[in-house]
Structure formats: C-alpha cells, structure tokens
Coordinates of C-alpha atoms and ligand atoms in Angstrom, one line a residue:
M9 CA 41.8 43.9 -20.8
N10 CA 40.9 46.9 -23.0
A11 CA 38.6 48.6 -20.5
P12 CA 39.4 52.2 -19.4
I13 CA 41.7 52.7 -16.4
R14 CA 38.9 53.9 -14.2
V15 CA 36.9 50.7 -14.8
R16 CA 40.0 48.6 -14.2
L17 CA 40.8 50.4 -10.9
T18 CA 37.2 50.2 -9.7
V19 CA 37.1 46.4 -10.5
L20 CA 40.4 46.0 -8.6
Y21 CA 39.1 47.8 -5.5
V22 CA 35.9 45.8 -5.5
L23 CA 37.7 42.4 -6.0
V24 CA 40.2 43.2 -3.2
L25 CA 37.5 44.3 -0.8
A26 CA 35.3 41.3 -1.7
A27 CA 38.2 39.0 -0.8
I28 CA 38.7 40.8 2.5
V29 CA 34.9 40.8 3.3
A30 CA 34.7 37.0 2.5
A31 CA 37.8 36.2 4.6
L32 CA 36.5 38.3 7.5
T33 CA 33.0 36.8 7.3
F34 CA 34.4 33.3 7.3
F35 CA 36.6 34.0 10.3
V36 CA 33.9 35.7 12.4
V37 CA 31.3 33.1 11.7
T38 CA 33.6 30.1 12.4
R39 CA 34.9 31.8 15.5
L40 CA 31.5 32.6 16.8
R41 CA 30.3 29.1 16.2
S42 CA 33.3 27.5 17.9
D43 CA 33.0 29.8 20.9
L44 CA 29.3 29.2 21.4
T45 CA 29.8 25.4 21.0
A46 CA 32.7 25.4 23.5
E47 CA 30.4 27.2 26.0
L48 CA 27.6 24.7 25.4
D49 CA 30.1 21.8 25.8
R50 CA 31.3 23.1 29.2
G51 CA 27.7 23.2 30.4
L52 CA 27.0 19.7 29.1
R53 CA 30.2 18.3 30.7
D54 CA 29.3 19.8 34.1
S55 CA 25.8 18.2 33.8
A56 CA 27.2 14.9 32.7
A57 CA 29.6 14.9 35.7
Q58 CA 26.8 15.5 38.1
I59 CA 24.5 12.9 36.6
V60 CA 27.4 10.3 36.6
L61 CA 27.9 11.0 40.4
A62 CA 24.3 10.8 41.2
Y63 CA 23.8 7.6 39.2
R64 CA 26.9 6.0 40.8
A65 CA 25.6 6.8 44.3
E66 CA 21.9 6.3 44.0
G67 CA 21.0 4.5 40.8
Q68 CA 18.2 4.9 38.4
E69 CA 15.9 7.2 40.4
E70 CA 18.6 9.7 41.0
F71 CA 19.6 9.5 37.3
H72 CA 16.2 10.8 36.3
D73 CA 16.0 13.5 39.1
T74 CA 19.5 14.9 38.5
A75 CA 19.1 14.8 34.8
R76 CA 15.9 16.8 35.0
T77 CA 17.5 19.5 37.2
V78 CA 20.9 19.9 35.8
L79 CA 20.5 19.7 32.1
P80 CA 20.6 23.1 30.4
T81 CA 17.3 24.1 28.9
T82 CA 18.0 25.8 25.7
G83 CA 14.7 27.5 25.0
R84 CA 12.3 25.6 22.7
E85 CA 14.5 22.5 22.5
P86 CA 15.3 21.1 25.9
A87 CA 18.3 18.8 26.4
G88 CA 18.3 15.1 27.4
A89 CA 20.4 12.3 28.8
Q90 CA 20.8 8.6 27.8
L91 CA 22.6 5.7 29.4
I92 CA 23.8 2.9 27.2
D93 CA 25.6 -0.3 28.0
P94 CA 28.9 -1.5 26.3
L95 CA 26.8 -3.4 23.7
G96 CA 25.1 -0.2 22.7
R97 CA 21.7 -1.0 24.3
V98 CA 19.7 1.9 25.8
L99 CA 19.4 1.5 29.5
L100 CA 17.9 4.8 30.7
T101 CA 16.7 7.9 29.0
E102 CA 15.6 11.4 30.1
G103 CA 14.6 14.5 28.1
T104 CA 13.0 15.3 24.8
P105 CA 15.4 14.9 21.9
L106 CA 16.3 11.3 22.9
T107 CA 14.7 8.2 21.8
S108 CA 15.3 4.5 22.5
V109 CA 17.8 4.5 19.6
P110 CA 21.4 4.8 20.9
L111 CA 23.0 8.2 20.1
L112 CA 26.6 6.9 19.7
D113 CA 28.1 4.8 17.0
R114 CA 30.4 1.9 17.9
R115 CA 33.7 3.8 17.6
A116 CA 32.6 6.7 19.8
L117 CA 31.1 4.3 22.3
S118 CA 34.4 2.4 22.7
R119 CA 36.4 5.6 23.0
A120 CA 34.0 6.8 25.8
L121 CA 34.3 3.4 27.5
G122 CA 38.0 3.8 27.4
G123 CA 37.6 6.8 29.7
A124 CA 37.6 9.7 27.1
S125 CA 35.0 12.4 27.0
V126 CA 33.8 12.4 23.4
A127 CA 32.1 15.5 21.9
S128 CA 30.2 15.3 18.6
S129 CA 27.4 16.9 16.6
R130 CA 24.7 15.1 14.6
R131 CA 21.3 15.4 13.1
L132 CA 18.6 13.1 14.4
G133 CA 15.0 12.1 13.9
R134 CA 12.4 13.0 11.3
R135 CA 12.9 16.7 11.9
Q136 CA 16.7 16.3 11.6
Q137 CA 17.3 18.0 14.9
H138 CA 20.8 19.3 15.1
L139 CA 22.3 18.0 18.4
R140 CA 25.5 18.4 20.4
L141 CA 26.4 15.2 22.2
I142 CA 29.0 14.7 25.1
A143 CA 29.6 11.0 26.0
V144 CA 31.4 10.1 29.3
P145 CA 32.0 6.8 31.1
A146 CA 29.5 6.0 33.9
Q147 CA 30.1 3.3 36.5
R148 CA 27.8 1.7 39.0
R149 CA 28.6 -1.4 41.0
G150 CA 31.4 -2.6 38.7
Q151 CA 29.2 -2.2 35.6
R152 CA 30.8 0.1 33.1
D153 CA 28.3 2.1 30.9
V154 CA 28.3 5.3 28.9
L155 CA 26.3 8.4 29.7
I156 CA 25.4 10.7 26.8
V157 CA 24.1 14.2 27.4
A158 CA 22.6 16.0 24.4
A159 CA 21.5 19.5 23.7
S160 CA 20.0 21.2 20.7
L161 CA 22.3 23.3 18.5
H162 CA 19.3 25.2 17.1
E163 CA 20.1 28.5 18.9
I164 CA 23.8 28.4 18.0
D165 CA 22.8 27.6 14.3
D166 CA 20.4 30.5 14.4
A167 CA 22.9 33.0 15.9
T168 CA 25.6 32.1 13.4
H169 CA 23.2 32.2 10.5
R170 CA 22.0 35.7 11.6
T171 CA 25.6 36.9 11.9
L172 CA 26.4 35.5 8.5
V173 CA 23.5 37.2 6.9
L174 CA 24.3 40.5 8.6
L175 CA 27.9 40.4 7.6
L176 CA 27.1 39.5 4.0
L177 CA 24.5 42.3 3.7
G178 CA 27.1 44.7 5.2
G179 CA 29.7 43.4 2.9
V180 CA 27.6 43.8 -0.2
G181 CA 26.6 47.3 1.0
S182 CA 30.2 48.3 1.5
L183 CA 31.2 46.8 -1.8
A184 CA 28.6 49.0 -3.5
L185 CA 29.9 52.0 -1.6
V186 CA 33.5 51.2 -2.5
A187 CA 32.6 50.7 -6.1
A188 CA 30.9 54.1 -6.3
G189 CA 33.7 55.8 -4.3
G190 CA 36.4 54.1 -6.3
W191 CA 34.8 55.1 -9.6
W192 CA 34.4 58.7 -8.4
I193 CA 38.0 58.9 -7.2
A194 CA 39.4 57.3 -10.3
R195 CA 37.3 59.7 -12.5
R196 CA 38.5 62.7 -10.5
A197 CA 42.1 61.5 -10.6
L198 CA 42.0 60.9 -14.4
R199 CA 40.1 64.1 -15.3
P200 CA 43.4 66.0 -16.1
V201 CA 44.3 63.2 -18.5
D202 CA 41.0 63.8 -20.4
R203 CA 41.7 67.5 -20.5
M204 CA 45.3 66.9 -21.7
T205 CA 44.1 64.5 -24.4
T206 CA 41.5 67.1 -25.7
R207 CA 44.1 69.8 -25.7
A208 CA 46.8 67.7 -27.4
D209 CA 44.3 66.6 -30.0
A210 CA 43.6 70.2 -30.8
I211 CA 47.2 71.1 -31.4
G212 CA 48.1 70.8 -35.0
I213 CA 51.3 71.5 -37.0
D214 CA 49.8 74.8 -38.0
D215 CA 49.7 76.1 -34.4
L216 CA 52.4 74.7 -32.3
S217 CA 52.4 77.7 -30.0
Q218 CA 49.7 76.2 -27.9
R219 CA 50.6 74.3 -24.7
I220 CA 49.0 71.7 -22.5
V221 CA 47.6 73.2 -19.3
I222 CA 49.7 71.8 -16.3
P223 CA 47.5 70.3 -13.6
R224 CA 47.7 72.3 -10.3
V225 CA 48.7 69.2 -8.2
N226 CA 52.3 68.6 -8.7
D227 CA 52.1 64.8 -9.4
E228 CA 53.0 62.4 -12.3
L229 CA 50.3 64.0 -14.5
A230 CA 51.9 67.4 -14.1
H231 CA 55.2 65.9 -14.9
L232 CA 53.7 64.3 -18.1
A233 CA 52.2 67.6 -19.1
R234 CA 55.5 69.4 -18.6
T235 CA 57.3 66.7 -20.7
L236 CA 54.7 67.0 -23.5
N237 CA 55.1 70.8 -23.4
A238 CA 58.9 70.5 -23.6
M239 CA 58.3 68.2 -26.7
L240 CA 56.0 70.8 -28.2
E241 CA 58.6 73.5 -27.6
R242 CA 61.2 71.4 -29.5
L243 CA 58.8 70.7 -32.3
E244 CA 57.9 74.4 -32.6
D245 CA 61.6 75.4 -32.7
G246 CA 62.2 72.7 -35.4
V247 CA 59.3 73.8 -37.5
Q248 CA 60.2 77.5 -37.1
A249 CA 63.8 76.8 -38.2
R250 CA 62.5 74.9 -41.3
E251 CA 60.2 77.8 -42.1
R252 CA 63.0 80.3 -41.7
L253 CA 65.2 78.3 -44.0
V254 CA 62.5 78.1 -46.7
A255 CA 61.7 81.8 -46.3
D256 CA 65.4 82.8 -46.4
A257 CA 66.2 80.5 -49.3
S258 CA 63.3 81.7 -51.4
H259 CA 64.0 85.3 -50.6
E260 CA 67.6 84.9 -51.7
L261 CA 66.5 83.2 -54.9
R262 CA 64.1 85.9 -56.0
A263 CA 66.6 88.6 -56.9
P264 CA 69.0 86.5 -59.1
L265 CA 65.9 85.0 -60.8
A266 CA 64.5 88.4 -61.6
A267 CA 67.9 89.5 -62.9
M268 CA 68.1 86.4 -65.0
R269 CA 64.7 87.0 -66.6
A270 CA 65.6 90.6 -67.3
E271 CA 68.8 89.5 -69.0
I272 CA 67.0 86.9 -71.1
D273 CA 64.4 89.4 -72.1
V274 CA 67.0 92.0 -73.1
T275 CA 69.0 89.4 -75.1
L276 CA 65.9 88.2 -76.8
A277 CA 65.1 91.8 -77.9
Q278 CA 68.3 91.8 -80.1
D279 CA 67.8 91.1 -83.8
R280 CA 71.2 89.5 -84.3
L281 CA 70.3 86.3 -82.5
D282 CA 70.3 83.2 -84.6
G283 CA 67.3 80.8 -84.5
R284 CA 68.8 78.1 -82.3
A285 CA 70.1 80.6 -79.7
R286 CA 66.8 82.3 -79.6
E287 CA 64.9 79.1 -79.1
A288 CA 67.3 78.1 -76.2
L289 CA 66.9 81.5 -74.6
E290 CA 63.1 81.3 -74.9
L291 CA 63.1 77.9 -73.2
A292 CA 65.4 79.3 -70.4
G293 CA 63.0 82.2 -70.1
D294 CA 60.0 79.8 -69.6
D295 CA 62.0 77.9 -67.0
A296 CA 62.9 81.1 -65.2
V297 CA 59.2 82.1 -65.1
R298 CA 58.3 78.7 -63.7
L299 CA 61.1 78.9 -61.2
T300 CA 59.9 82.4 -60.1
R301 CA 56.4 81.0 -59.6
I302 CA 57.7 78.1 -57.5
V303 CA 59.9 80.4 -55.4
D304 CA 57.0 82.8 -54.9
N305 CA 54.8 79.9 -53.8
L306 CA 57.5 78.8 -51.3
L307 CA 57.9 82.3 -49.9
T308 CA 54.1 82.7 -49.6
L309 CA 53.9 79.4 -47.8
A310 CA 56.6 80.5 -45.3
R311 CA 54.7 83.7 -44.7
V312 CA 51.4 81.9 -44.2
D313 CA 53.1 79.5 -41.7
A314 CA 54.7 82.4 -39.8
G315 CA 51.3 84.2 -39.7
R316 CA 52.8 87.0 -41.7
L317 CA 50.8 86.9 -45.0
E318 CA 50.2 90.6 -45.2
L319 CA 47.9 91.9 -48.0
L320 CA 48.6 95.2 -49.7
V321 CA 45.0 95.7 -50.8
A322 CA 44.2 98.3 -53.5
P323 CA 41.6 98.5 -56.3
H324 CA 42.7 96.4 -59.2
D325 CA 41.1 95.6 -62.6
L326 CA 40.8 91.8 -62.6
S327 CA 41.0 91.6 -66.4
D328 CA 44.4 93.4 -66.2
L329 CA 45.7 90.9 -63.7
A330 CA 44.4 88.0 -65.7
E331 CA 45.9 89.4 -69.0
R332 CA 49.3 89.7 -67.2
A333 CA 49.1 86.1 -65.9
V334 CA 48.1 84.9 -69.4
R335 CA 51.0 86.7 -71.0
A336 CA 53.4 84.7 -68.8
Q337 CA 51.9 81.5 -70.0
R338 CA 51.8 82.5 -73.7
A339 CA 55.1 80.7 -74.6
P340 CA 54.3 77.3 -73.1
A341 CA 50.7 77.5 -74.4
S342 CA 51.7 78.4 -78.0
E343 CA 54.2 75.4 -78.0
R344 CA 51.2 73.1 -77.9
E345 CA 48.8 75.4 -79.8
I346 CA 46.7 76.0 -76.7
D347 CA 44.1 78.7 -77.2
L348 CA 44.5 80.9 -74.1
A349 CA 42.3 84.0 -73.5
V350 CA 40.5 86.1 -70.9
D351 CA 36.8 87.0 -71.3
G352 CA 34.2 88.7 -69.3
D353 CA 33.5 91.9 -67.6
A354 CA 36.0 94.6 -66.6
V355 CA 35.6 94.4 -62.8
V356 CA 37.6 96.4 -60.3
V357 CA 38.0 94.8 -56.9
D358 CA 40.0 95.5 -53.8
V359 CA 42.8 92.8 -53.8
D360 CA 46.5 92.5 -53.3
G361 CA 47.6 92.6 -56.9
D362 CA 50.8 90.6 -56.6
R363 CA 49.1 87.9 -54.5
F364 CA 46.0 87.6 -56.7
G365 CA 48.3 87.6 -59.8
Q366 CA 50.1 84.6 -58.1
V367 CA 46.7 82.8 -57.7
L368 CA 45.9 83.3 -61.4
A369 CA 49.5 82.3 -62.4
N370 CA 49.1 79.0 -60.4
L371 CA 45.7 78.3 -61.9
L372 CA 46.8 79.0 -65.5
D373 CA 50.0 76.9 -65.0
N374 CA 47.8 74.0 -63.9
A375 CA 45.4 74.6 -66.8
V376 CA 48.1 74.8 -69.5
R377 CA 50.1 71.9 -68.2
N378 CA 47.0 69.7 -68.1
S379 CA 45.6 70.8 -71.5
P380 CA 45.8 68.6 -74.5
Q381 CA 47.4 69.7 -77.8
G382 CA 45.2 72.5 -79.3
G383 CA 43.0 72.7 -76.1
R384 CA 41.2 75.8 -74.9
V385 CA 42.0 77.6 -71.7
R386 CA 39.7 80.5 -70.5
V387 CA 39.9 82.9 -67.6
S388 CA 36.4 84.4 -67.3
I389 CA 35.5 87.2 -64.9
R390 CA 31.9 87.8 -64.0
R391 CA 30.3 90.4 -61.7
Q392 CA 27.1 89.2 -60.0
A393 CA 25.2 91.5 -57.6
A394 CA 27.8 92.3 -55.0
S395 CA 30.2 89.5 -55.6
T396 CA 32.8 88.6 -58.3
H397 CA 33.5 85.3 -59.9
V398 CA 36.7 84.3 -61.5
T399 CA 36.8 80.9 -63.4
V400 CA 39.7 79.2 -65.0
T401 CA 38.6 76.4 -67.3
D402 CA 40.6 73.9 -69.4
E403 CA 39.8 70.8 -71.5
G404 CA 42.3 68.5 -69.7
P405 CA 41.7 65.2 -68.0
G406 CA 39.8 66.8 -65.1
I407 CA 40.1 66.1 -61.4
P408 CA 38.1 63.0 -60.1
S409 CA 35.4 64.0 -57.7
D410 CA 36.9 62.2 -54.7
A411 CA 40.2 64.2 -55.2
R412 CA 38.5 67.7 -55.5
E413 CA 38.9 68.5 -51.8
H414 CA 42.4 67.0 -51.5
V415 CA 44.0 68.9 -54.3
F416 CA 43.9 72.0 -52.1
E417 CA 46.1 70.3 -49.5
R418 CA 49.8 70.9 -49.5
F419 CA 51.9 68.5 -51.5
S420 CA 48.8 66.8 -53.0
R421 CA 49.5 65.5 -56.4
Q422 CA 47.2 63.3 -58.4
N423 CA 48.9 60.2 -59.8
G424 CA 49.4 60.2 -63.5
A425 CA 48.3 63.8 -64.0
R426 CA 51.6 65.4 -63.7
P427 CA 53.2 66.5 -67.0
R428 CA 56.4 68.2 -65.9
G429 CA 55.2 67.5 -62.3
G430 CA 55.0 70.3 -59.8
A431 CA 55.5 70.4 -56.0
G432 CA 51.8 70.1 -55.2
L433 CA 51.7 73.5 -53.6
G434 CA 50.0 75.7 -56.2
L435 CA 46.3 75.1 -55.2
A436 CA 47.1 75.1 -51.5
I437 CA 48.6 78.6 -51.9
C438 CA 45.7 79.7 -54.0
K439 CA 43.4 78.7 -51.2
E440 CA 45.4 80.5 -48.5
I441 CA 45.5 83.7 -50.6
V442 CA 41.8 83.6 -51.6
N443 CA 40.8 82.9 -48.0
A444 CA 42.9 85.7 -46.8
H445 CA 40.9 87.9 -49.1
G446 CA 37.7 86.5 -47.5
G447 CA 36.9 84.6 -50.7
R448 CA 36.3 81.0 -51.6
I449 CA 37.9 78.7 -54.1
W450 CA 36.7 75.3 -55.2
I451 CA 36.6 72.9 -58.2
D452 CA 33.4 73.0 -60.1
G453 CA 32.0 69.4 -60.3
H454 CA 29.4 70.1 -63.0
L455 CA 31.7 69.9 -66.0
P456 CA 31.3 66.9 -68.3
R457 CA 35.1 67.1 -69.1
G458 CA 38.1 69.3 -68.3
T459 CA 38.6 71.2 -65.1
S460 CA 37.0 74.4 -63.9
V461 CA 38.4 76.2 -60.8
K462 CA 36.1 78.9 -59.4
I463 CA 36.8 81.8 -57.2
T464 CA 34.2 83.9 -55.5
L465 CA 35.2 87.1 -53.8
A466 CA 32.8 88.1 -51.0
A467 CA 30.6 91.1 -51.4
E468 CA 32.6 93.4 -49.2
Q469 CA 35.7 92.6 -51.1
A470 CA 34.3 93.9 -54.4
S471 CA 34.5 97.6 -55.1
S472 CA 32.6 99.2 -58.0
G473 CA 35.4 101.3 -59.5
Y474 CA 38.5 103.4 -58.9
P475 CA 38.2 105.9 -56.1
Ligands
ATP1 N1 43.6 72.0 -64.3 C1 43.9 70.7 -63.8 N2 43.6 69.6 -64.5 C2 43.9 68.4 -64.0 N3 44.5 68.2 -62.8 C3 44.8 69.3 -62.0 C4 44.5 70.6 -62.5 N4 44.9 71.5 -61.5 C5 45.4 70.7 -60.5 N5 45.3 69.5 -60.8 C6 45.7 68.3 -60.0 O1 45.9 68.8 -58.7 C7 47.2 68.6 -58.2 C8 47.5 69.8 -57.3 O2 47.7 70.9 -58.0 P1 48.7 72.0 -57.5 O3 48.7 73.2 -58.4 O4 48.5 72.2 -56.0 O5 50.1 71.3 -57.5 P2 51.1 71.0 -58.8 O6 50.5 71.8 -60.0 O7 51.3 69.6 -58.9 O8 52.4 71.7 -58.3 P3 52.8 73.2 -58.2 O9 51.6 74.0 -58.5 O10 53.3 73.4 -56.8 O11 53.9 73.4 -59.2 C9 48.0 68.5 -59.4 O12 49.2 67.7 -59.2 C10 47.1 67.8 -60.4 O13 47.1 66.5 -60.3
MG2 MG1 50.1 73.8 -59.8

C-alpha cells in the first residue's frame, strides 16, 4: 500500500473501530432479543400452567375462560391458546393468532406429549405473523393432549430492530468522528516530518552549515532530527577537509610553478640555446602556463566553497587584461596557426584584475583548444550605455544547445570535444567570478557555427575612466 502514513493510520483506526462497533452491536441486539424472549416465555409458561390446571379440573368451559383471562395481551397482537390431540387434530382454540390449523409439527408434538415443555418461534398466516409458541402436555380424564400457548413477537422484533438501527447510526457517526479525529492527530503528529523533509531538501552540498530544526517534543522524530544533524555535521567536516586539502595543495603548487615559469623564460631569453632545446623549453613553458591556470582554478574553487572569494576591485582597462590573456595563449595558438586577437573599445571597468584575467584565460584556453587549424579567435569588448560586453568567439565545433546550461556546472565535459581534455572546471569558475562581480555569463545561441561566450557586466560595475 503506497498511501501516505496518515491515510494508512486513519484507515486502520476506522477498521478497528468498525470491527468493535459491529461486534458490540451484534452482542447487544442478540442479548436484548434473548432477554425479552425469555421474559415472554416465562409469562407464557405461567399462563399455560394455569390453563392446563383449569382444563384438567373443569373441562372445555374453563379452558376458554382461563385462557381469556391469563394470556398476556401484547398490545395490538393478542395471544391465543390451542389444544390438540396426539394425532395433531385441533380440539379447542382461543385467541386471535390461532386458526384451526395445528401450530406444532409432529416432532415437537411428540416431545410435548413426552412431558417436555417445548418453546419455538414461527411465522404464520397470510400476514406472516411472527409468533412465540410454548407447548406443554395437558391431561383430562386419562386423555393426554397438548396445550400450545402463543404470543406475537412483533413488539420484541420492533424493539430489537429499533436498537439495531440506533446502534448502527451511532456506530457510523462515531466512525466518522474517529476518521476525522484520527486524520487530524496523524497530520499533527507527522507535521514535523514534513518540516524536516522540506528543510533536508533545501540543504545542498554548497551549504552544509544548515541544520534540521529539532521538534520540541523529545520523541522518535526529535531523535531522527538529531541523527540527521549529526550526519550533516560529519558531511560538513568531510567536505571542509576536502576543500582545505585542495586549497592547501593548490597554494603550495603556485610558488614552484611561478619559479619554474620564470626559469624557463630566463633560459629562453639566452641566444646560445640550440633549436631542439628551445622547442622543448617552449613546450614546457606552455605546460607550466596550463598548469598554473588549473591550479588557479582549483584555488578559486576552494575559496568559493569556503565563502572566501574576496575581490580586490579596482579600475582596469579590459583591453589590457584581454591582451595579457591572449599573450599567454600565443604559443599554443601559433602552433596551429590560429588567428588570435582583441578588438573593440578601450573600456575601463571596476573589476578584480587577477580574477577577471583568470576568466579570460579560461575562455581563451577553451576557444584555442577547440579551434580548428587556422581558425579565428576573437575577444571583443563593447561598451553599451551603462554596461560592458565581453565576447570570446571561436570557429570550433560549437556547443550543442541542450548542453549550453550544463557546461557551466562543475566537472561538465562534453563528450568528444576534449582535445587535451581539461578538468571541466573552467566555465564553472568563470561563472562564479562573473557572478561575484554582479555580471552574467552565457553561451550565445545565435551563431551558425563555432562558439561565442558572452559576459555582461552590470551598469554599476562599469566605470567610465580612471579616477
Ligand atoms: N569554445 C568551446 N568550444 C566547444 N566546446 C566548448 C568550448 N568551451 C567549452 N566547451 C565545452 O564545455 C566543456 C566545459 O568547459 P570547461 O572550460 O568548464 O572545462 P574544460 O575546458 O573541459 O576543463 P578546464 O577548463 O577545467 O581545463 C568543455 O569540456 C567543452 O566540452
Ligand atoms: Mg576550459
């Protein structure tokens, strides 16, 4: 059964109560009926005894007189008496419900003749009158007959029927009340579960410092909430430890990488280098640049996760930043004869120079890596009203429309589009940095081929010139 717990609980309450009500109703009605019938039987037996005595002493006359006086009159349906001989023929009869037809069958008749007092109920006549019959032996002058006294069961039937209806109505009413009450109680009891679910749903890996509110009542749900909170605590510790490791490792890698690049640059500046050594050093230099970019990305990511991405905002000429990023890509670009240039307006904006340079480095790295031999890569900078637009365009395979949102997620890599594959972090970091600047970054979907990544810096971010 997949129904919610509150439905299941309510159904269970109602079923249990329905069983109790049914059992109680059955017991009360049967008991009432048997008590009333027993009382009627007692009256009929007394009457029978008196009629038998009178008949034995005085005969037929006295039979009628006594029967008339002693038989219980039960309202609208008076009682009656009948005398039948051992062959089942009616000898005498008195009262309304009785006819000339004998009221007893052969078996009951022979039992009564044997001396037993036989009680039975049966329906009789066209109106199917419900009768209670008591048969006793009656003797007169050595002749052994059977006296039957009968009374209507109509009132007892009525009384039990009324009681049954009342009990059923009461039962249905209390079932409805229990269903409503049960539903209310179950809902109230489970409300903390709803609250915990909503809260737990809202806790993402990016903010593990949140906790589930512990219900005030110290019950199983409070225990569950505490257990979940303890689990969140362990998760948070684990994630923090991982972030610290990434941050420390990246930090430690930066200094030797910078030294390595400086040494390569210095060595390359010497004229005495032979061709092959120069080529090897240039390749090592490219790799060092790449490695620096990756380490920078990891460090930025660790800072974003720790909520410590601080921006050192100052006015910067975007063309300068772009030129610097382009210079770092010159070597890999010229290897495949990629035409790499910056065009557009000289725009000065308030940004963190290092971080924004990192964004451009990531975009250019993607553009160059995805460009075909001899392709064109452009960084264009445009000033429009109070906002600034930076676009990095290439002539590579492009990014399919259904992947354009996902490429900004961490570790997202498009299959088959990974020459010298990266970690899938570049665009995620670009997005963090641009967002931290109050800007927006997205993939332009209007290009017939290639990729165009656009950045818009919000109006307040742009400043018109140096102070
Ligand atoms: N200019 C582009 N042309 C085609 N595909 C691109 C381009 N830029 C990004 N992509 C696709 O988006 C994915 C995500 O890019 P992203 O820069 O985040 O990661 P990466 O370049 O694979 O690795 P990293 O930048 O961390 O070294 C890439 O793997 C690539 O498939
Ligand atoms: Mg990249």
